[in-house]
Amino acid sequence: MKQIHSFEELKDAVGTEGKSYLLLYKSSGSEQNSCALKAVESAAVKAEKANVLAADVATVRDIHPQYGITSVPSLLGFEKGKMKKVVKGCSEESFYQNLFEGGAFHSSATGDKDKPQKNVVVYSTPTCTYCNAIKSYFKENNIRFRDIDVSRDQKAAEEMVKRSGQQGVPQTLINGQVVVGFDKARIDALLGIR
């Protein structure tokens, strides 16, 4: 993962072909920043062909204003030199690896490229068997999702309980609809799978 020190350097590094990713983070920031940096670095090593970059907003101050980024960590996805996507916060290494290997930016459940992907968030813990099963199911069906580890994010855990009234995981939020547990039939219906 290459460190970027200015907006001009970023433009050169991203170029006009292919995909690139830039993690904006703050080295002296929160646990979320160190979590994202560690996960993105590990995923970048495993996804060898991906062009993954990083910039510390504590020292590089001319990039985030260019893209209207007001909070870090934020991962910016570029395609042919243009920013296409922003992923905020910290996700698991596997999420970033899937993203870097091309599976997460442009897929949909039905394969219909004109149909927008629904917003999917999975609230999980690393030791939860059903959490891992649901994430594998989404990957198999090319559903991009954001994974929030509620064992490490107390605020997200509180929001999850407030939304559903339940503490159990997995909980999946699909375009605002809460699904508690791995309710495959309901998930399929909400996502239009099969």
XYZ file of C-alpha atoms in Angstrom:
194
model
C 0.000 0.000 0.000
C 1.547 3.256 -1.137
C 1.373 6.425 0.968
C 0.195 9.512 -0.926
C 1.369 12.985 0.107
C -0.656 15.374 -2.108
C -3.640 15.651 -4.456
C -1.278 15.897 -7.450
C 0.470 12.676 -6.399
C -2.943 11.018 -6.036
C -3.968 12.010 -9.584
C -0.775 10.459 -10.950
C -1.144 7.295 -8.850
C -4.802 6.764 -9.815
C -4.240 7.468 -13.510
C -6.993 7.101 -16.085
C -7.171 3.306 -16.447
C -8.478 0.591 -14.192
C -9.484 0.786 -10.540
C -7.707 2.309 -7.574
C -8.560 2.726 -3.917
C -7.512 5.428 -1.467
C -7.877 5.127 2.299
C -8.142 8.502 3.977
C -7.363 8.112 7.668
C -5.926 10.032 10.605
C -2.878 8.433 12.248
C -3.596 10.033 15.601
C -7.307 9.331 15.263
C -9.817 6.964 16.743
C -9.932 3.196 17.049
C -11.941 3.213 13.786
C -8.970 4.794 11.972
C -6.438 2.245 13.206
C -8.943 -0.580 12.535
C -9.474 0.559 8.923
C -5.757 1.098 8.302
C -4.867 -2.367 9.582
C -7.683 -4.109 7.651
C -6.980 -2.266 4.379
C -3.211 -2.911 4.641
C -3.790 -6.651 5.187
C -6.331 -6.869 2.370
C -4.009 -4.962 0.002
C -1.219 -7.472 0.624
C -3.532 -10.380 -0.250
C -5.053 -8.658 -3.301
C -1.661 -8.180 -4.965
C -2.901 -6.668 -8.234
C -5.018 -3.963 -6.594
C -3.788 -0.358 -6.669
C -4.326 0.545 -3.000
C -3.182 3.902 -1.663
C -3.403 5.689 1.676
C -3.207 9.283 2.885
C -3.036 10.558 6.452
C -5.300 13.629 6.619
C -3.256 14.924 9.577
C -0.457 15.746 7.114
C -2.139 15.614 3.682
C -4.761 18.335 3.660
C -5.519 18.860 -0.040
C -7.241 15.550 -0.924
C -10.356 15.219 1.241
C -11.759 18.677 0.334
C -11.527 17.751 -3.379
C -14.032 14.915 -2.818
C -16.172 16.428 -0.058
C -14.951 13.928 2.549
C -15.720 15.213 6.048
C -15.022 12.138 8.175
C -12.326 9.483 8.328
C -11.664 6.680 7.882
C -13.104 6.733 4.360
C -12.115 4.440 1.509
C -12.527 6.062 -1.908
C -12.943 3.856 -4.952
C -11.775 5.198 -8.310
C -12.546 3.852 -11.761
C -10.691 5.262 -14.767
C -9.531 8.231 -12.680
C -12.997 9.199 -11.393
C -14.243 8.639 -7.851
C -17.134 6.175 -7.938
C -17.709 5.065 -4.349
C -16.976 5.940 -0.722
C -16.991 3.384 2.095
C -16.953 5.030 5.512
C -15.782 3.527 8.780
C -14.005 0.247 9.341
C -14.995 -3.089 7.858
C -13.414 -6.521 8.109
C -10.339 -7.365 6.075
C -12.403 -9.835 3.992
C -14.737 -7.013 2.888
C -11.818 -4.927 1.616
C -10.167 -7.933 -0.030
C -13.407 -8.735 -1.877
C -13.628 -5.089 -2.913
C -10.028 -4.975 -4.175
C -10.440 -8.215 -6.102
C -13.339 -6.703 -8.024
C -16.354 -8.341 -6.444
C -17.984 -5.509 -4.573
C -18.172 -2.331 -6.645
C -20.393 -3.341 -9.504
C -22.385 -6.437 -8.719
C -26.073 -7.019 -8.215
C -28.152 -9.988 -7.145
C -29.799 -10.503 -10.508
C -26.873 -9.539 -12.708
C -28.956 -6.653 -14.088
C -26.444 -3.813 -14.311
C -29.176 -1.174 -14.646
C -30.810 -2.199 -11.385
C -29.149 -0.472 -8.399
C -27.693 -2.575 -5.611
C -29.648 -2.332 -2.374
C -27.934 -0.943 0.725
C -26.992 -3.967 2.868
C -25.436 -3.768 6.331
C -24.654 -6.856 8.432
C -24.266 -6.491 12.194
C -22.137 -9.414 13.346
C -19.445 -10.751 15.656
C -16.358 -12.730 14.552
C -17.331 -15.876 16.504
C -20.945 -16.051 15.268
C -21.489 -19.044 12.936
C -24.672 -17.649 11.372
C -22.962 -14.269 10.846
C -20.220 -15.956 8.824
C -22.825 -18.000 6.932
C -24.837 -14.917 5.941
C -21.697 -13.064 4.785
C -20.648 -16.088 2.706
C -24.162 -16.232 1.232
C -23.954 -12.574 0.188
C -20.523 -13.115 -1.386
C -21.769 -16.177 -3.311
C -24.633 -14.078 -4.693
C -22.426 -11.035 -5.458
C -24.250 -8.861 -2.939
C -22.005 -6.136 -1.618
C -22.498 -5.395 2.030
C -20.964 -3.489 4.887
C -20.022 -5.609 7.882
C -20.125 -4.007 11.324
C -18.495 -5.954 14.141
C -20.695 -5.063 17.138
C -18.226 -6.684 19.537
C -15.806 -3.847 18.689
C -18.244 -0.996 17.980
C -20.360 -0.243 21.064
C -22.228 2.628 19.414
C -23.258 0.420 16.475
C -24.326 -2.317 18.908
C -26.548 0.168 20.756
C -28.059 1.399 17.465
C -28.711 -2.207 16.389
C -30.566 -3.020 19.649
C -32.515 0.242 19.485
C -33.597 -0.507 15.907
C -34.658 -4.137 16.386
C -35.201 -4.468 20.134
C -32.921 -7.521 20.092
C -29.268 -8.145 20.945
C -28.737 -11.307 18.872
C -26.631 -11.375 15.718
C -26.610 -11.526 12.800
C -28.911 -8.647 12.083
C -29.098 -7.419 8.526
C -30.380 -4.057 7.377
C -31.569 -4.131 3.752
C -32.666 -0.691 2.528
C -33.858 0.075 6.062
C -35.642 -3.276 6.614
C -34.325 -5.257 9.602
C -33.828 -9.019 9.319
C -32.899 -10.769 12.579
C -30.966 -14.015 12.150
C -30.230 -15.783 8.869
C -33.805 -15.670 7.517
C -32.906 -16.758 3.985
C -36.446 -16.521 2.594
C -36.903 -12.935 3.804
C -33.405 -11.913 2.677
C -34.017 -13.421 -0.774
C -37.349 -11.590 -1.028
C -35.861 -8.229 -0.003
C -32.885 -8.591 -2.365
C -34.754 -10.172 -5.284
C -32.597 -13.304 -5.257
C -34.079 -16.281 -7.182
